[in-house]
PDB file of C-alpha atoms and ligand atoms in Angstrom:
ATOM      1  CA  MET R   2     -28.135  25.106 178.840  1.00 52.00           C
ATOM      2  CA  SER R   3     -29.311  26.032 175.341  1.00 52.00           C
ATOM      3  CA  PHE R   4     -26.021  27.806 174.693  1.00 59.00           C
ATOM      4  CA  THR R   5     -24.109  24.622 175.517  1.00 92.00           C
ATOM      5  CA  ILE R   6     -26.324  22.515 173.279  1.00 95.00           C
ATOM      6  CA  ALA R   7     -25.917  24.979 170.426  1.00 96.00           C
ATOM      7  CA  GLN R   8     -22.138  24.801 170.892  1.00 97.00           C
ATOM      8  CA  ASN R   9     -22.134  21.011 171.006  1.00 97.00           C
ATOM      9  CA  LEU R  10     -24.268  20.884 167.871  1.00 98.00           C
ATOM     10  CA  ASP R  11     -21.852  23.200 166.152  1.00 98.00           C
ATOM     11  CA  THR R  12     -18.864  21.069 167.188  1.00 98.00           C
ATOM     12  CA  VAL R  13     -20.478  17.820 166.000  1.00 98.00           C
ATOM     13  CA  ARG R  14     -21.619  19.393 162.722  1.00 98.00           C
ATOM     14  CA  ARG R  15     -18.084  20.676 162.069  1.00 98.00           C
ATOM     15  CA  ARG R  16     -16.660  17.210 162.689  1.00 98.00           C
ATOM     16  CA  ILE R  17     -19.195  15.705 160.294  1.00 98.00           C
ATOM     17  CA  LEU R  18     -18.146  18.279 157.682  1.00 98.00           C
ATOM     18  CA  ALA R  19     -14.433  17.581 158.186  1.00 98.00           C
ATOM     19  CA  ILE R  20     -14.769  13.791 158.145  1.00 98.00           C
ATOM     20  CA  SER R  21     -17.051  13.877 155.111  1.00 98.00           C
ATOM     21  CA  ALA R  22     -14.426  15.948 153.295  1.00 98.00           C
ATOM     22  CA  THR R  23     -11.746  13.392 154.251  1.00 97.00           C
ATOM     23  CA  ALA R  24     -13.980  10.606 152.950  1.00 97.00           C
ATOM     24  CA  GLY R  25     -14.656  12.509 149.727  1.00 98.00           C
ATOM     25  CA  ARG R  26     -18.339  12.584 150.590  1.00 98.00           C
ATOM     26  CA  ASP R  27     -20.919  15.366 150.492  1.00 98.00           C
ATOM     27  CA  ALA R  28     -21.667  16.237 154.142  1.00 97.00           C
ATOM     28  CA  ALA R  29     -25.306  16.673 153.121  1.00 97.00           C
ATOM     29  CA  SER R  30     -25.450  12.888 152.662  1.00 98.00           C
ATOM     30  CA  VAL R  31     -24.902  12.395 156.425  1.00 98.00           C
ATOM     31  CA  LYS R  32     -27.899  13.077 158.643  1.00 98.00           C
ATOM     32  CA  LEU R  33     -27.237  13.963 162.278  1.00 98.00           C
ATOM     33  CA  LEU R  34     -29.814  12.207 164.453  1.00 99.00           C
ATOM     34  CA  ALA R  35     -29.886  13.632 167.996  1.00 98.00           C
ATOM     35  CA  VAL R  36     -30.452  10.843 170.543  1.00 98.00           C
ATOM     36  CA  SER R  37     -32.452  12.579 173.272  1.00 98.00           C
ATOM     37  CA  LYS R  38     -33.311   9.649 175.562  1.00 98.00           C
ATOM     38  CA  THR R  39     -33.344  10.573 179.269  1.00 97.00           C
ATOM     39  CA  PHE R  40     -33.257  14.307 178.450  1.00 97.00           C
ATOM     40  CA  PRO R  41     -36.366  16.435 178.988  1.00 97.00           C
ATOM     41  CA  ALA R  42     -38.491  18.156 176.359  1.00 98.00           C
ATOM     42  CA  ASN R  43     -36.942  21.575 177.032  1.00 97.00           C
ATOM     43  CA  VAL R  44     -33.528  20.217 175.970  1.00 97.00           C
ATOM     44  CA  ILE R  45     -35.056  19.020 172.680  1.00 98.00           C
ATOM     45  CA  ARG R  46     -36.684  22.429 172.269  1.00 98.00           C
ATOM     46  CA  ALA R  47     -33.285  24.117 172.721  1.00 97.00           C
ATOM     47  CA  ALA R  48     -31.634  21.793 170.194  1.00 98.00           C
ATOM     48  CA  HIS R  49     -34.469  22.427 167.755  1.00 98.00           C
ATOM     49  CA  ALA R  50     -34.038  26.187 168.222  1.00 97.00           C
ATOM     50  CA  ALA R  51     -30.364  25.651 167.312  1.00 97.00           C
ATOM     51  CA  GLY R  52     -31.397  24.048 164.031  1.00 98.00           C
ATOM     52  CA  GLN R  53     -31.603  20.330 164.882  1.00 98.00           C
ATOM     53  CA  LYS R  54     -34.582  18.607 163.207  1.00 98.00           C
ATOM     54  CA  SER R  55     -34.275  14.834 163.801  1.00 98.00           C
ATOM     55  CA  PHE R  56     -34.496  13.268 167.255  1.00 99.00           C
ATOM     56  CA  ALA R  57     -34.326   9.657 168.443  1.00 98.00           C
ATOM     57  CA  GLU R  58     -35.839   8.003 171.489  1.00 98.00           C
ATOM     58  CA  ASN R  59     -35.435   4.541 173.058  1.00 98.00           C
ATOM     59  CA  TYR R  60     -38.212   4.293 175.670  1.00 97.00           C
ATOM     60  CA  ILE R  61     -41.772   4.526 174.451  1.00 97.00           C
ATOM     61  CA  ARG R  62     -43.482   5.995 177.511  1.00 97.00           C
ATOM     62  CA  GLU R  63     -40.823   8.684 177.901  1.00 97.00           C
ATOM     63  CA  ALA R  64     -40.946   9.412 174.166  1.00 98.00           C
ATOM     64  CA  LEU R  65     -44.720   9.799 174.066  1.00 98.00           C
ATOM     65  CA  ASN R  66     -44.587  12.294 176.920  1.00 98.00           C
ATOM     66  CA  LYS R  67     -42.051  14.412 175.063  1.00 98.00           C
ATOM     67  CA  ILE R  68     -43.794  14.174 171.681  1.00 98.00           C
ATOM     68  CA  SER R  69     -46.988  15.306 173.378  1.00 98.00           C
ATOM     69  CA  THR R  70     -45.248  18.170 175.230  1.00 98.00           C
ATOM     70  CA  LEU R  71     -43.655  19.267 171.951  1.00 98.00           C
ATOM     71  CA  HIS R  72     -46.850  18.921 169.939  1.00 98.00           C
ATOM     72  CA  SER R  73     -46.563  22.450 168.513  1.00 98.00           C
ATOM     73  CA  LEU R  74     -43.301  21.342 166.817  1.00 98.00           C
ATOM     74  CA  ARG R  75     -44.734  18.050 165.475  1.00 96.00           C
ATOM     75  CA  GLU R  76     -44.576  19.080 161.811  1.00 96.00           C
ATOM     76  CA  LEU R  77     -41.048  20.447 162.250  1.00 98.00           C
ATOM     77  CA  ILE R  78     -39.445  17.497 164.040  1.00 98.00           C
ATOM     78  CA  GLU R  79     -38.734  14.041 162.632  1.00 98.00           C
ATOM     79  CA  TRP R  80     -39.070  11.384 165.373  1.00 98.00           C
ATOM     80  CA  HIS R  81     -37.043   8.159 165.201  1.00 99.00           C
ATOM     81  CA  PHE R  82     -37.553   5.130 167.445  1.00 98.00           C
ATOM     82  CA  ILE R  83     -34.264   3.285 168.117  1.00 98.00           C
ATOM     83  CA  GLY R  84     -35.112   1.234 171.234  1.00 97.00           C
ATOM     84  CA  THR R  85     -36.113  -2.341 171.898  1.00 95.00           C
ATOM     85  CA  LEU R  86     -39.509  -3.151 170.382  1.00 96.00           C
ATOM     86  CA  GLN R  87     -42.236  -4.978 172.263  1.00 93.00           C
ATOM     87  CA  SER R  88     -45.439  -6.256 170.634  1.00 93.00           C
ATOM     88  CA  ASN R  89     -47.719  -4.427 173.048  1.00 94.00           C
ATOM     89  CA  LYS R  90     -46.109  -1.034 172.285  1.00 95.00           C
ATOM     90  CA  THR R  91     -46.192  -1.093 168.498  1.00 98.00           C
ATOM     91  CA  ARG R  92     -49.430   0.869 168.042  1.00 98.00           C
ATOM     92  CA  ALA R  93     -48.092   4.030 169.680  1.00 98.00           C
ATOM     93  CA  ILE R  94     -44.918   3.777 167.611  1.00 98.00           C
ATOM     94  CA  ALA R  95     -46.860   3.270 164.374  1.00 98.00           C
ATOM     95  CA  GLU R  96     -48.975   6.326 165.183  1.00 98.00           C
ATOM     96  CA  GLN R  97     -46.353   8.726 166.537  1.00 98.00           C
ATOM     97  CA  PHE R  98     -43.009   8.087 164.841  1.00 98.00           C
ATOM     98  CA  ASP R  99     -41.568   8.740 161.373  1.00 98.00           C
ATOM     99  CA  TRP R 100     -38.803   6.117 161.521  1.00 99.00           C
ATOM    100  CA  VAL R 101     -38.027   2.858 163.355  1.00 98.00           C
ATOM    101  CA  HIS R 102     -34.395   1.643 163.289  1.00 98.00           C
ATOM    102  CA  SER R 103     -34.643  -1.447 165.490  1.00 98.00           C
ATOM    103  CA  ILE R 104     -36.629  -4.007 163.487  1.00 98.00           C
ATOM    104  CA  ASP R 105     -35.233  -7.513 163.877  1.00 97.00           C
ATOM    105  CA  ARG R 106     -38.401  -9.658 163.716  1.00 97.00           C
ATOM    106  CA  PHE R 107     -41.063  -9.984 161.040  1.00 98.00           C
ATOM    107  CA  LYS R 108     -43.866 -10.227 163.606  1.00 98.00           C
ATOM    108  CA  ILE R 109     -43.143  -6.718 164.924  1.00 98.00           C
ATOM    109  CA  ALA R 110     -42.855  -5.338 161.389  1.00 98.00           C
ATOM    110  CA  CYS R 111     -46.272  -6.834 160.534  1.00 98.00           C
ATOM    111  CA  ARG R 112     -47.892  -5.177 163.525  1.00 98.00           C
ATOM    112  CA  LEU R 113     -46.349  -1.789 162.670  1.00 98.00           C
ATOM    113  CA  SER R 114     -47.598  -2.063 159.095  1.00 98.00           C
ATOM    114  CA  GLU R 115     -51.129  -3.023 160.209  1.00 98.00           C
ATOM    115  CA  GLN R 116     -51.205  -0.229 162.801  1.00 98.00           C
ATOM    116  CA  ARG R 117     -49.708   2.570 160.678  1.00 98.00           C
ATOM    117  CA  PRO R 118     -52.539   5.086 160.157  1.00 98.00           C
ATOM    118  CA  THR R 119     -53.534   5.498 156.500  1.00 98.00           C
ATOM    119  CA  HIS R 120     -53.415   9.316 156.682  1.00 98.00           C
ATOM    120  CA  LEU R 121     -49.659   9.128 157.380  1.00 98.00           C
ATOM    121  CA  PRO R 122     -46.932   8.215 154.878  1.00 98.00           C
ATOM    122  CA  PRO R 123     -45.445   4.714 155.224  1.00 98.00           C
ATOM    123  CA  LEU R 124     -43.253   4.273 158.304  1.00 98.00           C
ATOM    124  CA  ASN R 125     -39.535   4.362 157.421  1.00 99.00           C
ATOM    125  CA  ILE R 126     -37.751   1.207 158.559  1.00 99.00           C
ATOM    126  CA  CYS R 127     -34.185   0.086 159.185  1.00 98.00           C
ATOM    127  CA  ILE R 128     -33.418  -3.521 160.041  1.00 98.00           C
ATOM    128  CA  GLN R 129     -31.103  -3.845 163.032  1.00 97.00           C
ATOM    129  CA  VAL R 130     -28.225  -6.228 162.351  1.00 97.00           C
ATOM    130  CA  ASN R 131     -26.106  -7.951 164.991  1.00 95.00           C
ATOM    131  CA  ILE R 132     -22.967  -7.364 163.001  1.00 90.00           C
ATOM    132  CA  SER R 133     -20.301  -8.441 165.512  1.00 78.00           C
ATOM    133  CA  GLY R 134     -20.618  -9.044 169.244  1.00 62.00           C
ATOM    134  CA  GLU R 135     -23.044  -6.212 169.854  1.00 64.00           C
ATOM    135  CA  ILE R 136     -23.729  -4.600 173.223  1.00 64.00           C
ATOM    136  CA  SER R 137     -27.258  -5.952 173.278  1.00 65.00           C
ATOM    137  CA  LYS R 138     -28.485  -9.221 171.852  1.00 74.00           C
ATOM    138  CA  SER R 139     -30.782  -7.221 169.562  1.00 88.00           C
ATOM    139  CA  GLY R 140     -30.423  -7.447 165.829  1.00 95.00           C
ATOM    140  CA  ILE R 141     -30.777 -10.177 163.248  1.00 96.00           C
ATOM    141  CA  SER R 142     -27.822 -12.292 162.199  1.00 94.00           C
ATOM    142  CA  PRO R 143     -26.283 -11.263 158.858  1.00 95.00           C
ATOM    143  CA  ASN R 144     -27.054 -14.795 157.625  1.00 93.00           C
ATOM    144  CA  ASN R 145     -30.802 -14.187 157.890  1.00 95.00           C
ATOM    145  CA  ILE R 146     -30.925 -10.646 156.523  1.00 97.00           C
ATOM    146  CA  SER R 147     -32.088 -11.366 152.962  1.00 97.00           C
ATOM    147  CA  ALA R 148     -35.234 -13.213 154.032  1.00 98.00           C
ATOM    148  CA  LEU R 149     -36.243 -10.599 156.604  1.00 98.00           C
ATOM    149  CA  ALA R 150     -35.517  -7.718 154.202  1.00 98.00           C
ATOM    150  CA  HIS R 151     -37.642  -9.423 151.557  1.00 98.00           C
ATOM    151  CA  ASP R 152     -40.559  -9.911 153.973  1.00 98.00           C
ATOM    152  CA  VAL R 153     -40.384  -6.392 155.439  1.00 98.00           C
ATOM    153  CA  ALA R 154     -40.194  -4.832 151.961  1.00 98.00           C
ATOM    154  CA  SER R 155     -43.478  -6.550 151.093  1.00 98.00           C
ATOM    155  CA  LEU R 156     -45.468  -4.831 153.876  1.00 98.00           C
ATOM    156  CA  PRO R 157     -47.708  -2.075 152.473  1.00 98.00           C
ATOM    157  CA  ARG R 158     -47.494   0.535 155.247  1.00 98.00           C
ATOM    158  CA  LEU R 159     -43.722   0.288 155.763  1.00 98.00           C
ATOM    159  CA  ARG R 160     -40.883   1.588 153.632  1.00 98.00           C
ATOM    160  CA  LEU R 161     -37.672  -0.376 154.040  1.00 98.00           C
ATOM    161  CA  ARG R 162     -34.851   2.194 153.954  1.00 98.00           C
ATOM    162  CA  GLY R 163     -31.777   0.357 155.184  1.00 98.00           C
ATOM    163  CA  LEU R 164     -29.746  -1.196 157.968  1.00 98.00           C
ATOM    164  CA  MET R 165     -28.758  -0.203 161.502  1.00 98.00           C
ATOM    165  CA  SER R 166     -26.222  -1.582 163.991  1.00 97.00           C
ATOM    166  CA  VAL R 167     -24.798  -0.956 167.462  1.00 95.00           C
ATOM    167  CA  PRO R 168     -21.301  -2.504 167.555  1.00 93.00           C
ATOM    168  CA  SER R 169     -19.527  -3.098 170.869  1.00 90.00           C
ATOM    169  CA  PRO R 170     -17.517  -0.063 171.977  1.00 91.00           C
ATOM    170  CA  MET R 171     -13.921  -0.160 170.722  1.00 92.00           C
ATOM    171  CA  SER R 172     -11.253   2.514 170.641  1.00 94.00           C
ATOM    172  CA  GLY R 173      -9.099   3.371 167.669  1.00 96.00           C
ATOM    173  CA  LEU R 174     -10.342   4.455 164.281  1.00 96.00           C
ATOM    174  CA  ARG R 175      -9.086   1.392 162.445  1.00 96.00           C
ATOM    175  CA  VAL R 176     -10.841  -1.176 164.655  1.00 96.00           C
ATOM    176  CA  GLN R 177     -13.962   0.975 164.851  1.00 97.00           C
ATOM    177  CA  ARG R 178     -14.253   0.909 161.069  1.00 97.00           C
ATOM    178  CA  THR R 179     -14.427  -2.897 160.822  1.00 97.00           C
ATOM    179  CA  PRO R 180     -18.043  -3.493 161.963  1.00 96.00           C
ATOM    180  CA  HIS R 181     -19.246  -0.445 160.018  1.00 97.00           C
ATOM    181  CA  ARG R 182     -17.553  -1.792 156.890  1.00 98.00           C
ATOM    182  CA  ARG R 183     -19.306  -5.134 157.402  1.00 97.00           C
ATOM    183  CA  LEU R 184     -22.677  -3.419 157.658  1.00 98.00           C
ATOM    184  CA  ARG R 185     -21.965  -1.459 154.492  1.00 98.00           C
ATOM    185  CA  GLU R 186     -20.998  -4.659 152.668  1.00 98.00           C
ATOM    186  CA  LEU R 187     -24.288  -6.214 153.752  1.00 98.00           C
ATOM    187  CA  PHE R 188     -26.089  -3.096 152.492  1.00 98.00           C
ATOM    188  CA  ASP R 189     -24.282  -3.398 149.122  1.00 98.00           C
ATOM    189  CA  PHE R 190     -25.132  -7.105 149.011  1.00 98.00           C
ATOM    190  CA  LEU R 191     -28.855  -6.341 149.458  1.00 98.00           C
ATOM    191  CA  ASN R 192     -28.811  -3.549 146.903  1.00 98.00           C
ATOM    192  CA  ALA R 193     -27.221  -5.949 144.428  1.00 98.00           C
ATOM    193  CA  GLN R 194     -30.476  -7.919 144.876  1.00 96.00           C
ATOM    194  CA  ASN R 195     -32.542  -4.865 143.861  1.00 91.00           C
ATOM    195  CA  PHE R 196     -33.592  -3.730 147.336  1.00 97.00           C
ATOM    196  CA  ASP R 197     -32.935  -0.033 146.599  1.00 95.00           C
ATOM    197  CA  LEU R 198     -31.865   0.827 150.168  1.00 98.00           C
ATOM    198  CA  ASP R 199     -30.600   4.361 150.851  1.00 98.00           C
ATOM    199  CA  THR R 200     -29.877   4.365 154.601  1.00 98.00           C
ATOM    200  CA  LEU R 201     -26.977   3.127 156.717  1.00 98.00           C
ATOM    201  CA  SER R 202     -27.726   4.052 160.344  1.00 98.00           C
ATOM    202  CA  MET R 203     -24.402   3.546 162.112  1.00 98.00           C
ATOM    203  CA  GLY R 204     -22.041   5.458 164.393  1.00 98.00           C
ATOM    204  CA  MET R 205     -22.620   7.000 167.826  1.00 98.00           C
ATOM    205  CA  SER R 206     -20.769   9.675 169.836  1.00 98.00           C
ATOM    206  CA  ALA R 207     -17.581   7.617 170.152  1.00 97.00           C
ATOM    207  CA  ASP R 208     -17.364   6.242 166.600  1.00 98.00           C
ATOM    208  CA  PHE R 209     -19.356   8.382 164.180  1.00 98.00           C
ATOM    209  CA  GLY R 210     -16.136   9.402 162.407  1.00 98.00           C
ATOM    210  CA  ALA R 211     -15.341   5.760 161.597  1.00 98.00           C
ATOM    211  CA  ALA R 212     -18.954   5.238 160.510  1.00 98.00           C
ATOM    212  CA  ILE R 213     -18.911   8.208 158.104  1.00 98.00           C
ATOM    213  CA  LEU R 214     -15.663   6.947 156.571  1.00 98.00           C
ATOM    214  CA  GLU R 215     -17.485   3.643 155.904  1.00 98.00           C
ATOM    215  CA  GLY R 216     -20.582   5.240 154.385  1.00 98.00           C
ATOM    216  CA  ALA R 217     -23.002   6.055 157.226  1.00 98.00           C
ATOM    217  CA  THR R 218     -25.965   8.152 156.061  1.00 98.00           C
ATOM    218  CA  ILE R 219     -27.389   8.569 159.578  1.00 99.00           C
ATOM    219  CA  VAL R 220     -25.227   8.979 162.681  1.00 98.00           C
ATOM    220  CA  ARG R 221     -27.032   8.619 166.026  1.00 98.00           C
ATOM    221  CA  VAL R 222     -25.390  10.988 168.515  1.00 98.00           C
ATOM    222  CA  GLY R 223     -26.461  11.452 172.137  1.00 98.00           C
ATOM    223  CA  THR R 224     -23.675  12.100 174.635  1.00 97.00           C
ATOM    224  CA  ALA R 225     -21.627  14.388 172.368  1.00 97.00           C
ATOM    225  CA  LEU R 226     -24.657  16.695 172.063  1.00 98.00           C
ATOM    226  CA  PHE R 227     -26.379  16.473 175.431  1.00 97.00           C
ATOM    227  CA  GLY R 228     -23.718  15.232 177.851  1.00 95.00           C
ATOM    228  CA  PRO R 229     -23.702  12.039 179.938  1.00 94.00           C
ATOM    229  CA  ARG R 230     -26.988  10.313 180.775  1.00 95.00           C
ATOM    230  CA  THR R 231     -28.301   9.175 184.131  1.00 88.00           C
ATOM    231  CA  TYR R 232     -30.643   6.209 183.841  1.00 72.00           C
ATOM    232  CA  SER R 233     -32.222   6.559 187.267  1.00 60.00           C
ATOM    233  CA  THR R 234     -35.655   7.301 185.778  1.00 51.00           C
ATOM    234  CA  HIS R 235     -35.840   3.875 184.080  1.00 48.00           C
TER     235      HIS R 235
HETATM  236  C1  PLP G   8     -28.255   5.711 173.214  1.00 50.74           C
HETATM  237  C2  PLP G   8     -28.062   5.301 171.793  1.00 50.74           C
HETATM  238  C3  PLP G   8     -27.273   6.065 170.915  1.00 50.74           C
HETATM  239  C4  PLP G   8     -26.481   7.293 171.332  1.00 50.74           C
HETATM  240  O1  PLP G   8     -25.330   6.916 172.011  1.00 50.74           O
HETATM  241  P1  PLP G   8     -24.188   8.008 172.428  1.00 50.74           P
HETATM  242  O2  PLP G   8     -23.014   7.165 172.705  1.00 50.74           O
HETATM  243  O3  PLP G   8     -24.719   8.720 173.628  1.00 50.74           O
HETATM  244  O4  PLP G   8     -24.001   8.910 171.276  1.00 50.74           O
HETATM  245  C5  PLP G   8     -27.211   5.653 169.588  1.00 50.74           C
HETATM  246  N1  PLP G   8     -27.860   4.561 169.159  1.00 50.74           N
HETATM  247  C6  PLP G   8     -28.604   3.792 169.980  1.00 50.74           C
HETATM  248  C7  PLP G   8     -29.306   2.591 169.430  1.00 50.74           C
HETATM  249  C8  PLP G   8     -28.721   4.132 171.315  1.00 50.74           C
HETATM  250  O5  PLP G   8     -29.456   3.349 172.131  1.00 50.74           O
END
C-alpha cells in the first residue's frame, strides 16, 4: 500500500514539474494538496512518510477522527478543509484546521473568525467561486465576489488568501483551461483592487495540468494519489 502511494506521489510530482516547465513557472509555486477523504489514517501516514505534507478533508466527523489518530504528526501536517460548511460544525474547523477553501457565505466566515483560538495563527481562507456550471451548487457567483472578499478580509482571525473552484468535469486540455482561466481573471481583478491574494486553489486529478497552465498555486488531488473512492461510509 505505502509503496503504491509513494509511486503515485512520485508520478504526480513529476507531472507537476513537467507542466510547470511547459508553463514557464517554478514548480515550487504549485502546492500539491492530497485529498484524503474516505481514506483511513494509515494511508495518510504512508503518504506523509513519502514526503507529503498537506492533506485535505471534506467531512468533518471523519476528518476529526483522523486528525486525532494522527496527533503525533500535528505539527508536521497542514490540514485543509474543502467540504461543505455548516454553521453547527464551524467550531471544530476553526480549532483543528489550517486552511478552509470552501467559504461562500459571510455568516460562516464570521463564525470561523470568532471561533478561531487566539493561540493559533489566523485561519487561511479561500472563497469558493461558482465559476461555470459547477458540480455542486456551492460557491458564490463571480458577480458578488468583491463584496464578500471585502467583508472576509476585514475579519480579524481570518487571512484571506485567494479563490477556489470545482468546475464540472470536462475532457480535453483546451476546454478544461477555460474555467480555470476565468478564476484566474477574477483573482487578477481582485488583486487590482489591492486585495493581495496569493492563492488559486484549482485543478483536481483529471484537470490539474490545465489548472497549472492557468496559474494554479494549489492543486487538490485525490484519486490520482490514493485510487478510486467508495462513499459507502457516508
Ligand atoms: C474530492 C475533491 C477533490 C479531489 O478530487 P479527485 O478527482 O479525486 O482528485 C478536489 N477538490 C474537492 C473540493 C473535492 O471535493
